[in-house]
Structures are given as structure tokens and as C-alpha cells.
Amino acid sequence: MRIRGIGVSPGRAAGPVRQMGEPVPAPSDDALPEGADSAAEAERIPAAAREVAAELRRSAGRAAGEGAEILAATAQMAEDPALLQAAQELVRTRRTPAPRALWAAAEQIAGSLEALGGPFAERAADVRDVRDRLLAALRGDRPPGIPTAAEPFVLIAQDLAPADTAGLDPAQVLALVTVVGGPQSHTAILARRLGLPAIVGAAGAREIPDGTAVLVDADEGWVSDESTAQPRALRTSAPPYSGGGAVLADGTRVPLLANVGSVQDAEAAAAAHADGIGLLRTEFLFQDRTREPSIPEQVRAYREIFAQFPDRPVVVRTLDAGADKPLPFLPVPAEPNPDLGMRGYRMAQLHPGVLDRQLAAIARAAQGAAAQVQVIAPMITTLAETEEFVARSRAVGIERVGIMIETPAAALTSAQLLAACDVASIGTNDLTQYTMAADRRISGLAELGSVAQPAVLALIAAACEGAAVAGTPIGVCGEAAADPELAGLLVGLGATSLSMTPRAIPAVAAALAGQTRQQARDRVHSDL
Ligand code: PEP
Ligand code: MG
């Protein structure tokens, strides 16, 4: 059987399927039915714990190094007497069903850890992870989240949230296949960042049983269970790039910068000879935190990243939280339409101190760093927001300040907005979804959600023209910049630099080398 989807990160891979476990919903708080045996119900709890711990220990036995240690430690937590006894007590004394009792007992432990703060608070997430594994075992479901198999596998999921993928080990995962998600979704971004072949929109892929040997061809966009290949990555290699910008056929140089979300990404970017960092997604540094990271902690993280790029630009984007990238420490009231609600820079209205502390941390980390540190704000729509962000950044001593252009409003008024700041970066992922009114996570809207749509190209052109009027450099850091086909178009439209996952840099450099800026411009006119 061959299931078709949309290839969003190139390459091929063969291996056994591991289906991602669904998140576990909170159990209902009904009491045990009349006549039900509470002693027998209480006994289900240690039985589930034994089952979960045994499975984790089996995986630990097959894994190596740190992975094995984490699995063994999780197995131990699953049998923690404090958790199990508290839950059993609730079943016996209050006739609470086992799932609800485990939920309540785990919440109490997690809450006390959070109240202690510091490294204890971080352990609350581990307690909730174990709780969810125990609840899944009580229900007879597969454990939630990324599977813990010891051998490399093809991961199939309904969808992947940024937080799900935080613990994804690229050495374990051969390829990603999801049922939902579009080419600009965070699943696609993550896959390209890790160099994993990936397909989104693969309806029916959740029916493939665990363990089935499959072949994933992300170049053509399909996954097939008619595979006899040995588990392996069949990735394609790219031509080398040695830095200094892509040199167009007319000699123009276009800096090729990197999109990064971690210290490891920054190291990979430096190794790929990126000409700097064009987008540091700071929300990815702290996405698993339930508490705001302290200023010293932020300073340490930023400094490690800045150190990778002495004398090079490093563009730090302030936290872009909300909508598809929720951050637990920046809560938003329930909204009917989160993509049009409190997200990106707007979050500063709800949590102004968080932005100011982040800017202070960036400024402190930049002191004494050799990198040319700049800041940009996400999801800017008005001149007032731009001026406010510039003022806040300058107040802590950051000199080069700019904005993301990722809404039609910002693209259309870029001349005014960019006259008020020093640098701009076009986020084509969001600019496309807001221009075409097509959610970037929905694979069925992939055609509408394409940067090559004339309306999107017209807005990119407008943004670049406004930047030229204002005399402000304007890069592109959306996924379009990583596409060798589109990169030329973006340069033709007036982009002065491109920022992408480091793995895409060599192919983009090679594609740009074949054309002059004039040829790129001519192509744009035929596309518009
Ligand atoms: C974009 O929207 O193009 C962008 C780069 O930001 P993100 O993908 O993080 O929303
Ligand atoms: Mg964006």
C-alpha cells in the first residue's frame, strides 16, 4: 500500500514504523460505580506501574548512553511508592477510579515540585510524563509522546507540536510522517532543521501498524509498506559551501544566514559556514519551561550562541509565543482564533515584564560578545508597535533593532515601519498564511499556502520596495528562503539576505550562483 502526502523535507529512509502516542486527556472525576470493588480497583495501579516500568527497562536495555539512563530513571519514577500509595489511598478511601486517583496524586506531587522552584520545578514535567504513561497503561493504550524504541524508526503522528518534538532524537528517528501539517508547519521546519525526510498530509498513515517496515520517499511524497530495505537513512548529500555569501552570476553577494533554535543548531550553523544567524527563535530555547527563565539563565544561553559567530550578525527574535507555539510560562486567555489573537509581540501587552527582562538579558549577553547582535520582534502590524519595540530595546542599550514582516499590514506599510528601525526580516511562513487566509498547519491548504502565490509575491515585493525607500536591509527567514527554486525569486524581489536551516545553505548557494539579479527579477515579473 502506498500512501501519498506532501514531501516537506527531502530524502528517503527505510525502517520500522513507530506510531506516536496520543496525548492523554484528564480522566473524568466520577466516583466508582455502586458495587464496584475498590480494593481490586486500587490493585490496578501497581499492576500498571509494573507494566510501564518493565517496558521502559526493556527499552533501556536496548538503548545506549544517556538515552538508556533516562529510560531507566523514568522506569524508577513509574514505581515511585509515594505516587502509587497516594493514588491507591484515594481509591480505597474516596472510591475514586484508578485513572482519576493517579491523575490527582501526580498533580499534587508536580504542584509541590513547582512550588519549590528551580531545578525541582523542572522535574514536574517528568512526573506528568510518568502519570500519562501510567494512565495509558490503565486504558490499554500505547504510551503518549515520542516512542522510546531502542532501534531507529520512522515516526508517524497525527501532528507534531513544537513541544512534542523537543525530545526527538535525530539519531533515533529516520523520517517523519504526519497526517496533518502544511509545508510551513513546525513539523516541516523541524524536519528540515534536523535533515530528516518528512511527509505531511499522509491521510491513512496512522493505520499502519507499529513495527511495519516502510519506505519513505519525501522527494516524491509517499510512504509505502512494500519495503524490504534494511532500516537506514537514504539521505541525499549537498554540495559544499565555504561562506562569504552566495555569489550570483553577476558577482553580487547574498549572505546566507542560519535559522537556529538551540545552542546545538548554532554549532551546526557555524560548521556549515553560515554567514551569521538570521533568525534565533528564542521561544525554542525555553519551550518546555513552566516558569520564565531567569535573566542569568537567558544570558548564558544567548552567550553560548553568540560565541559561535564572532564578527558576524546574530539576529535574536524576542519570544514568539502563542497560537502554534504556546509557552507554558506565557499563558493566554482562551481565544476563539489564536492565530489572530495574543501572539508574538502582542504578548507584551499581557506580560510586559517578560519582554523587558528578555531584552535586558540579550543586551547583557551582547556586552563583550564579538557577534553583531541585533533584535527583531515577531508579528508586528503597526508603526506604534515598531516604535515601542525600538524604544524598549534602545532603553537597555541594544543598538540594532528591527521587526519581522509577517503580516500583510506590515508588508504594505514597510516604508514607514522600516524608517523607524534598522533591520527587517520577512517571515514568509506567516505572511503566506495571513495573506492567503490559509492555516499553515493544514496540509489540504498547501497549494493556497504557497509563497509562489502571486498575492504573496506581490506583498514580498511591496515589503522590499518599502525597505529600499527606507534604506533598511531586508532579509527573508521563512521556509521559502531554504527552497533553491524560490531563493532566486526572493533575491529578485529585493531580499538582501536569506536565512534558513543550515542544511539548506549549500543547495541554495548553488542555485543562486547560476543566475544574475536581473534574471531573477525577470523571472519574478513573469510569475507575478
Ligand atoms: C515565519 O513566519 O516565516 C517565521 C520565520 O516565523 P515562524 O516560522 O517561527 O513563525
Ligand atoms: Mg512567524
Coordinates of C-alpha atoms and ligand atoms in Angstrom, one line a residue:
M1 CA 0.0 0.0 0.0
R2 CA 1.3 3.4 -1.0
I3 CA 0.1 6.5 1.0
R4 CA 0.6 9.8 -0.7
G5 CA 1.3 13.1 1.1
I6 CA 3.4 16.3 0.6
G7 CA 7.1 15.9 0.9
V8 CA 8.3 18.9 3.1
S9 CA 11.9 17.9 3.8
P10 CA 13.8 15.9 1.1
G11 CA 15.4 12.5 1.3
R12 CA 14.4 8.8 1.6
A13 CA 14.5 6.4 4.5
A14 CA 13.6 2.9 5.3
G15 CA 12.7 1.4 8.7
P16 CA 10.1 0.1 11.1
V17 CA 7.1 2.3 12.0
R18 CA 6.6 3.6 15.4
Q19 CA 3.3 5.4 15.9
M20 CA 3.3 8.4 18.2
G21 CA 1.0 8.0 21.3
E22 CA -1.9 10.4 21.6
P23 CA -1.8 13.0 24.5
V24 CA -3.7 11.6 27.5
P25 CA -6.9 13.6 28.4
A26 CA -7.7 14.3 32.1
P27 CA -9.9 11.5 33.4
S28 CA -13.4 12.2 34.5
D29 CA -14.0 12.8 38.2
D30 CA -17.0 10.4 38.6
A31 CA -16.8 8.1 41.6
L32 CA -16.6 4.3 41.2
P33 CA -20.0 2.8 40.3
E34 CA -22.0 1.4 43.2
G35 CA -20.9 -2.2 44.0
A36 CA -17.6 -1.9 42.3
D37 CA -14.7 -3.4 44.3
S38 CA -12.4 -0.6 45.4
A39 CA -9.7 -2.9 46.6
A40 CA -9.5 -4.5 43.1
E41 CA -9.5 -1.1 41.5
A42 CA -6.6 0.0 43.7
E43 CA -4.6 -3.0 42.7
R44 CA -4.8 -1.9 39.0
I45 CA -2.4 0.9 39.9
P46 CA 0.7 -1.1 40.9
A47 CA -0.1 -3.5 38.0
A48 CA 0.0 -0.6 35.5
A49 CA 3.2 0.6 37.2
R50 CA 4.9 -2.8 36.8
E51 CA 3.9 -2.9 33.1
V52 CA 5.2 0.6 32.4
A53 CA 8.4 0.1 34.3
A54 CA 9.1 -3.3 32.6
E55 CA 8.6 -1.8 29.1
L56 CA 10.8 1.2 29.9
R57 CA 13.5 -1.2 31.3
R58 CA 13.3 -3.3 28.1
S59 CA 13.9 -0.2 26.0
A60 CA 16.7 0.9 28.3
G61 CA 18.4 -2.5 27.9
R62 CA 18.5 -2.0 24.1
A63 CA 19.5 1.7 24.2
A64 CA 22.9 3.2 24.9
G65 CA 24.4 6.1 26.9
E66 CA 22.3 9.0 28.2
G67 CA 19.2 7.6 26.5
A68 CA 19.4 4.4 28.5
E69 CA 19.9 6.3 31.7
I70 CA 16.8 8.5 31.1
L71 CA 14.7 5.4 30.4
A72 CA 15.9 3.6 33.5
A73 CA 15.3 6.7 35.6
T74 CA 11.7 7.0 34.2
A75 CA 11.1 3.3 35.0
Q76 CA 12.1 4.0 38.6
M77 CA 9.7 7.0 38.8
A78 CA 6.9 4.9 37.4
E79 CA 7.2 2.7 40.5
D80 CA 7.6 5.6 43.0
P81 CA 5.9 4.4 46.1
A82 CA 4.9 7.9 47.1
L83 CA 2.9 8.3 43.9
L84 CA 1.4 4.8 43.8
Q85 CA 0.4 4.7 47.5
A86 CA -1.2 8.2 47.4
A87 CA -3.3 7.1 44.4
Q88 CA -4.3 3.8 46.0
E89 CA -5.3 5.6 49.1
L90 CA -7.7 7.8 47.1
V91 CA -9.2 4.7 45.5
R92 CA -9.8 3.0 48.8
T93 CA -10.9 5.9 50.9
R94 CA -12.8 8.0 48.4
R95 CA -13.8 5.4 45.8
T96 CA -12.0 7.5 43.1
P97 CA -11.4 5.4 40.0
A98 CA -7.8 4.5 39.4
P99 CA -7.1 6.8 36.5
R100 CA -8.5 9.9 38.3
A101 CA -6.7 8.9 41.5
L102 CA -3.4 8.7 39.7
W103 CA -4.0 12.0 38.0
A104 CA -4.8 13.7 41.3
A105 CA -1.8 12.2 43.2
A106 CA 0.6 13.1 40.4
E107 CA -0.8 16.6 40.2
Q108 CA -0.2 17.1 43.9
I109 CA 3.4 15.9 43.6
A110 CA 4.0 18.0 40.5
G111 CA 2.5 21.1 42.1
S112 CA 4.7 20.8 45.2
L113 CA 7.8 20.5 43.0
E114 CA 6.7 23.6 41.1
A115 CA 6.3 25.4 44.4
L116 CA 9.9 24.6 45.3
G117 CA 11.1 26.3 42.1
G118 CA 14.5 26.0 40.4
P119 CA 15.6 22.5 39.3
F120 CA 12.7 20.9 41.3
A121 CA 10.2 22.7 39.2
E122 CA 11.7 21.2 36.1
R123 CA 11.0 17.8 37.5
A124 CA 7.3 18.4 37.5
A125 CA 7.2 17.7 33.8
D126 CA 8.8 14.3 34.4
V127 CA 6.1 13.4 37.0
R128 CA 3.4 14.3 34.4
D129 CA 5.2 12.3 31.8
V130 CA 5.1 9.2 34.1
R131 CA 1.5 9.9 35.0
D132 CA 0.5 9.9 31.4
R133 CA 2.3 6.6 30.7
L134 CA 0.5 5.0 33.7
L135 CA -2.9 6.3 32.5
A136 CA -2.3 5.0 29.0
A137 CA -1.4 1.6 30.5
L138 CA -4.6 1.6 32.6
R139 CA -6.5 2.2 29.4
G140 CA -4.6 -0.3 27.4
D141 CA -3.3 2.5 25.0
R142 CA 0.2 3.0 23.7
P143 CA 2.3 5.4 25.8
P144 CA 1.8 9.1 24.8
G145 CA 4.5 11.1 23.0
I146 CA 7.6 10.1 21.1
P147 CA 8.1 6.3 21.4
T148 CA 11.0 5.0 23.3
A149 CA 12.1 2.2 21.0
A150 CA 15.8 1.4 21.1
E151 CA 16.2 0.9 17.3
P152 CA 15.8 3.7 14.8
F153 CA 12.3 4.1 13.4
V154 CA 10.0 6.0 11.1
L155 CA 7.8 8.2 13.3
I156 CA 4.2 8.5 12.3
A157 CA 2.0 11.0 14.1
Q158 CA -1.3 12.8 13.6
D159 CA 0.6 16.1 14.1
L160 CA 3.7 17.2 16.0
A161 CA 3.5 20.2 18.3
P162 CA 6.8 22.1 18.9
A163 CA 6.9 20.8 22.5
D164 CA 6.4 17.1 21.3
T165 CA 9.5 17.4 19.2
A166 CA 11.8 18.9 21.9
G167 CA 12.9 15.4 22.9
L168 CA 13.1 14.0 19.4
D169 CA 16.5 12.3 18.9
P170 CA 17.6 12.6 15.2
A171 CA 19.8 9.5 15.7
Q172 CA 16.6 7.5 16.5
V173 CA 14.2 8.9 14.0
L174 CA 14.8 8.0 10.4
A175 CA 11.9 10.0 8.9
L176 CA 8.7 11.8 9.9
V177 CA 5.3 11.2 8.5
T178 CA 2.2 13.2 9.7
V179 CA -1.4 13.2 8.8
V180 CA -1.8 16.9 9.2
G181 CA 0.6 19.9 8.8
G182 CA 1.5 22.0 5.9
P183 CA 4.8 22.9 4.3
Q184 CA 5.3 25.8 6.6
S185 CA 4.2 23.9 9.8
H186 CA 6.6 23.5 12.6
T187 CA 6.8 19.8 11.8
A188 CA 8.2 20.7 8.4
I189 CA 10.6 23.3 9.9
L190 CA 11.9 20.8 12.5
A191 CA 12.4 18.1 9.9
R192 CA 14.4 20.4 7.6
R193 CA 16.4 21.6 10.6
L194 CA 17.3 18.0 11.5
G195 CA 17.8 16.9 7.9
L196 CA 15.1 14.3 8.3
P197 CA 13.0 13.2 5.3
A198 CA 9.4 14.2 6.1
I199 CA 5.9 13.9 4.6
V200 CA 2.8 15.8 5.8
G201 CA -0.8 15.3 4.8
A202 CA -0.4 11.5 4.7
A203 CA -4.0 10.5 5.3
G204 CA -4.2 6.9 6.4
A205 CA -0.7 6.7 7.8
R206 CA -2.0 6.3 11.3
E207 CA -3.5 2.9 10.3
I208 CA 0.0 1.4 9.6
P209 CA 0.7 -1.0 12.5
D210 CA 3.7 -0.5 14.7
G211 CA 6.7 -2.4 13.5
T212 CA 5.7 -2.5 9.8
A213 CA 8.8 -2.0 7.6
V214 CA 8.2 1.1 5.4
L215 CA 10.0 3.1 2.8
V216 CA 9.5 6.9 3.0
D217 CA 10.2 8.9 -0.2
A218 CA 9.9 12.5 0.8
D219 CA 11.3 13.7 -2.6
E220 CA 8.2 12.2 -4.3
G221 CA 5.9 12.5 -1.2
W222 CA 4.8 8.9 -0.3
V223 CA 5.3 6.2 2.3
S224 CA 4.9 2.5 1.3
D225 CA 4.8 -0.6 3.3
E226 CA 6.1 -2.7 0.4
S227 CA 9.7 -2.3 1.7
T228 CA 12.3 -4.9 2.1
A229 CA 15.1 -2.4 2.6
Q230 CA 17.2 -2.5 5.8
P231 CA 16.5 0.2 8.3
R232 CA 18.6 3.2 7.2
A233 CA 18.5 6.8 6.2
L234 CA 18.9 7.2 2.4
R235 CA 19.7 10.8 2.6
T236 CA 21.0 12.9 -0.3
S237 CA 24.2 14.8 0.2
A238 CA 24.6 18.5 -0.7
P239 CA 27.5 20.3 -2.5
P240 CA 29.8 22.1 -0.1
Y241 CA 29.6 25.8 0.9
S242 CA 32.5 27.7 2.3
G243 CA 30.9 31.0 3.4
G244 CA 31.1 34.6 2.2
G245 CA 27.6 34.6 0.7
A246 CA 26.1 33.1 -2.4
V247 CA 27.8 34.7 -5.4
L248 CA 25.3 35.4 -8.2
A249 CA 26.4 35.1 -11.8
D250 CA 26.9 38.9 -11.9
G251 CA 29.1 38.9 -8.8
T252 CA 26.5 40.2 -6.3
R253 CA 26.9 38.5 -2.9
V254 CA 23.9 37.5 -0.9
P255 CA 24.7 36.5 2.7
L256 CA 23.3 33.1 3.6
L257 CA 22.4 33.1 7.3
A258 CA 21.1 30.4 9.6
N259 CA 17.8 29.9 11.4
V260 CA 18.5 28.4 14.8
G261 CA 16.6 27.4 17.9
S262 CA 19.3 25.9 20.2
V263 CA 23.0 26.0 21.0
Q264 CA 23.4 22.8 19.0
D265 CA 21.8 24.4 16.0
A266 CA 24.2 27.4 16.3
E267 CA 27.1 25.0 16.4
A268 CA 25.7 23.2 13.3
A269 CA 25.3 26.6 11.6
A270 CA 28.9 27.6 12.3
A271 CA 30.1 24.2 11.0
A272 CA 28.0 24.8 7.8
H273 CA 29.9 28.1 7.3
A274 CA 26.7 30.2 7.7
D275 CA 27.4 33.9 7.3
G276 CA 25.7 34.6 10.7
I277 CA 22.3 33.9 12.3
G278 CA 19.4 35.5 10.6
L279 CA 16.8 34.1 13.0
L280 CA 17.3 32.9 16.5
R281 CA 13.9 31.5 17.6
T282 CA 14.3 32.2 21.3
E283 CA 10.9 30.5 22.1
F284 CA 12.5 27.2 21.2
L285 CA 15.2 27.6 23.8
F286 CA 12.6 27.7 26.6
Q287 CA 9.6 25.9 25.2
D288 CA 9.4 23.2 27.9
R289 CA 9.6 25.7 30.8
T290 CA 6.7 26.2 33.2
R291 CA 8.4 29.2 34.7
E292 CA 10.0 32.2 33.0
P293 CA 13.8 31.5 32.6
S294 CA 15.8 33.9 34.8
I295 CA 17.9 36.7 33.3
P296 CA 21.2 34.9 34.2
E297 CA 20.0 31.7 32.6
Q298 CA 18.9 33.5 29.5
V299 CA 22.3 35.4 29.4
R300 CA 24.1 32.1 29.5
A301 CA 22.1 30.6 26.6
Y302 CA 22.5 33.6 24.4
R303 CA 26.2 34.0 25.1
E304 CA 26.8 30.4 24.0
I305 CA 25.1 31.1 20.8
F306 CA 26.8 34.4 20.2
A307 CA 30.2 32.8 20.7
Q308 CA 29.7 30.7 17.6
F309 CA 29.6 33.8 15.3
P310 CA 32.3 36.3 16.2
D311 CA 32.1 39.4 14.0
R312 CA 29.0 38.0 12.3
P313 CA 25.4 39.2 12.5
V314 CA 23.2 37.4 15.0
V315 CA 19.5 38.4 14.8
V316 CA 17.7 37.5 18.0
R317 CA 13.9 37.3 17.8
T318 CA 12.2 38.0 21.0
L319 CA 9.8 35.2 22.2
D320 CA 7.2 34.4 19.5
A321 CA 4.7 32.7 21.8
G322 CA 1.1 31.9 21.2
A323 CA -1.0 30.2 18.5
D324 CA 1.0 27.2 17.2
K325 CA 3.9 27.8 19.7
P326 CA 2.4 28.1 23.2
L327 CA 4.8 28.7 26.0
P328 CA 3.6 27.4 29.4
F329 CA 5.0 30.4 31.2
L330 CA 3.2 32.9 29.0
P331 CA -0.5 31.9 29.4
V332 CA -3.1 33.4 27.1
P333 CA -6.9 33.5 28.0
A334 CA -8.9 31.2 25.8
E335 CA -9.5 32.8 22.4
P336 CA -11.7 31.7 19.5
N337 CA -9.0 32.3 17.0
P338 CA -5.5 32.2 18.5
D339 CA -3.7 32.9 15.2
L340 CA -5.4 36.3 15.2
G341 CA -5.1 36.8 18.9
M342 CA -2.5 37.3 21.5
R343 CA 0.7 36.0 19.9
G344 CA 4.2 37.3 19.1
Y345 CA 4.8 40.9 20.0
R346 CA 1.2 41.3 21.2
M347 CA 2.1 39.1 24.1
A348 CA 3.9 42.1 25.6
Q349 CA 0.5 43.6 26.4
L350 CA -0.2 40.6 28.7
H351 CA 3.3 40.1 30.0
P352 CA 5.3 43.3 29.6
G353 CA 7.9 42.3 32.1
V354 CA 8.8 39.2 30.3
L355 CA 9.8 41.1 27.2
D356 CA 11.7 43.7 29.1
R357 CA 13.6 41.1 31.0
Q358 CA 14.4 39.2 27.8
L359 CA 15.7 42.4 26.2
A360 CA 17.8 43.1 29.3
A361 CA 19.3 39.5 29.1
I362 CA 20.1 39.9 25.3
A363 CA 21.8 43.3 26.0
R364 CA 23.8 41.8 28.8
A365 CA 24.8 38.8 26.7
A366 CA 25.8 41.1 23.9
Q367 CA 28.2 43.0 26.1
G368 CA 31.7 41.8 25.4
A369 CA 30.4 39.3 22.7
A370 CA 32.2 39.6 19.3
A371 CA 28.9 38.8 17.4
Q372 CA 27.0 41.7 15.9
V373 CA 23.9 41.3 18.0
Q374 CA 20.5 42.6 16.7
V375 CA 17.0 42.1 17.9
I376 CA 13.7 41.8 16.0
A377 CA 10.2 41.5 17.2
P378 CA 7.7 38.9 15.7
M379 CA 4.2 39.7 14.4
I380 CA 4.4 43.4 14.2
T381 CA 1.5 45.1 12.5
T382 CA 1.7 48.9 13.2
L383 CA 4.1 51.8 13.4
A384 CA 3.2 52.3 17.0
E385 CA 4.3 48.7 17.9
T386 CA 7.5 49.2 15.9
E387 CA 8.4 52.5 17.7
E388 CA 7.5 51.0 21.1
F389 CA 9.8 47.9 20.4
V390 CA 12.6 50.1 19.2
A391 CA 12.3 52.3 22.3
R392 CA 12.3 49.4 24.7
S393 CA 15.3 47.8 23.0
R394 CA 17.3 51.0 22.9
A395 CA 16.4 51.6 26.6
V396 CA 18.6 48.6 27.5
G397 CA 21.4 49.6 25.1
I398 CA 20.6 47.4 22.1
E399 CA 21.7 49.4 19.0
R400 CA 20.4 47.5 16.0
V401 CA 16.7 46.9 16.3
G402 CA 14.2 45.7 13.8
I403 CA 10.9 43.9 13.0
M404 CA 9.6 40.8 11.3
I405 CA 7.4 41.4 8.3
E406 CA 4.9 38.6 8.5
T407 CA 1.6 40.3 8.2
P408 CA 0.1 42.0 5.2
A409 CA -0.3 45.1 7.3
A410 CA 3.5 45.3 7.9
A411 CA 4.3 44.4 4.3
L412 CA 2.1 47.2 2.9
T413 CA 3.4 49.9 5.3
S414 CA 7.0 48.7 5.3
A415 CA 8.4 52.1 4.2
Q416 CA 7.0 53.8 7.3
L417 CA 7.7 50.9 9.6
L418 CA 11.3 50.4 8.4
A419 CA 12.1 54.1 8.5
A420 CA 11.6 53.7 12.3
C421 CA 14.1 50.8 12.7
D422 CA 17.4 49.4 11.5
V423 CA 16.7 45.9 10.1
A424 CA 13.8 43.7 8.8
S425 CA 13.2 40.1 8.1
I426 CA 10.3 38.7 6.1
G427 CA 8.7 35.7 7.7
T428 CA 7.2 34.2 4.7
N429 CA 5.5 31.3 6.7
D430 CA 3.1 33.6 8.5
L431 CA 3.0 36.2 5.7
T432 CA 1.7 33.5 3.4
Q433 CA -0.9 32.2 5.9
Y434 CA -2.2 35.6 6.7
T435 CA -2.3 36.7 3.0
M436 CA -4.0 33.6 1.7
A437 CA -6.2 33.1 4.8
A438 CA -4.8 29.5 4.8
D439 CA -3.7 28.0 8.1
R440 CA -0.1 26.9 7.7
R441 CA -0.8 23.7 9.6
I442 CA -3.4 22.3 7.3
S443 CA -2.0 20.1 4.6
G444 CA -5.1 20.3 2.4
L445 CA -4.4 24.0 2.0
A446 CA -0.8 23.5 0.9
E447 CA -1.4 24.9 -2.6
L448 CA -3.0 28.0 -1.3
G449 CA -0.3 28.3 1.4
S450 CA 2.5 28.6 -1.2
V451 CA 4.8 31.5 -1.3
A452 CA 4.7 31.3 -5.1
Q453 CA 1.1 32.6 -5.0
P454 CA 1.0 35.9 -6.9
A455 CA -0.6 37.8 -3.9
V456 CA 2.2 36.6 -1.6
L457 CA 4.9 37.6 -4.1
A458 CA 3.3 41.0 -4.5
L459 CA 3.4 41.6 -0.8
I460 CA 7.0 40.5 -0.6
A461 CA 7.8 42.9 -3.4
A462 CA 5.9 45.7 -1.6
A463 CA 7.9 45.0 1.6
C464 CA 11.2 45.1 -0.3
E465 CA 10.3 48.3 -2.1
G466 CA 9.4 49.9 1.2
A467 CA 12.7 48.8 2.7
A468 CA 14.6 50.3 -0.3
V469 CA 12.8 53.6 0.3
A470 CA 13.6 53.5 4.0
G471 CA 17.2 52.4 3.2
T472 CA 16.8 49.4 5.6
P473 CA 18.3 45.9 4.8
I474 CA 15.6 43.3 4.5
G475 CA 16.2 39.5 4.7
V476 CA 13.9 36.6 4.4
C477 CA 13.9 34.0 7.1
G478 CA 10.7 32.0 6.3
E479 CA 11.0 28.5 4.8
A480 CA 10.9 29.9 1.3
A481 CA 14.5 31.0 1.7
A482 CA 15.6 27.4 2.0
D483 CA 14.0 26.4 -1.2
P484 CA 16.5 26.6 -4.1
E485 CA 13.8 27.3 -6.6
L486 CA 12.2 30.2 -4.6
A487 CA 15.5 31.7 -3.3
G488 CA 16.3 33.3 -6.6
L489 CA 12.8 34.7 -6.8
L490 CA 13.2 36.3 -3.3
V491 CA 16.5 37.8 -4.3
G492 CA 14.9 39.1 -7.5
L493 CA 12.2 40.7 -5.4
G494 CA 14.8 42.6 -3.4
A495 CA 15.8 40.5 -0.4
T496 CA 19.3 41.4 0.7
S497 CA 20.0 38.2 2.6
L498 CA 18.4 34.8 3.1
S499 CA 18.2 32.8 6.4
M500 CA 17.5 29.1 6.5
T501 CA 18.2 25.8 8.2
P502 CA 22.0 25.3 7.9
R503 CA 21.4 22.1 5.9
A504 CA 19.8 24.0 3.0
I505 CA 22.6 26.5 2.6
P506 CA 24.8 24.6 0.1
A507 CA 21.9 23.8 -2.3
V508 CA 20.6 27.5 -2.1
A509 CA 24.2 28.8 -2.8
A510 CA 24.5 26.5 -5.8
A511 CA 21.0 27.6 -7.2
L512 CA 21.8 31.3 -6.8
A513 CA 25.2 31.0 -8.4
G514 CA 23.6 30.2 -11.8
Q515 CA 21.7 33.5 -12.2
T516 CA 22.1 37.2 -12.2
R517 CA 19.9 39.5 -10.2
Q518 CA 18.4 40.8 -13.4
Q519 CA 17.5 37.3 -14.5
A520 CA 15.9 36.7 -11.1
R521 CA 13.9 40.0 -11.5
D522 CA 12.8 39.0 -14.9
R523 CA 11.5 35.7 -13.6
V524 CA 9.6 37.5 -10.9
H525 CA 7.8 39.6 -13.4
S526 CA 6.8 36.5 -15.4
D527 CA 5.5 34.9 -12.1
L528 CA 3.6 38.0 -10.9
Ligands
PEP1 C1 7.8 32.9 9.6 O1 6.6 33.1 10.0 O2 8.1 32.9 8.4 C2 8.8 32.8 10.6 C3 10.1 32.7 10.2 O3 8.5 32.6 11.9 P1 7.9 31.2 12.5 O4 8.0 30.2 11.4 O5 8.8 30.9 13.7 O6 6.5 31.6 12.8
MG2 MG 6.2 33.6 12.0

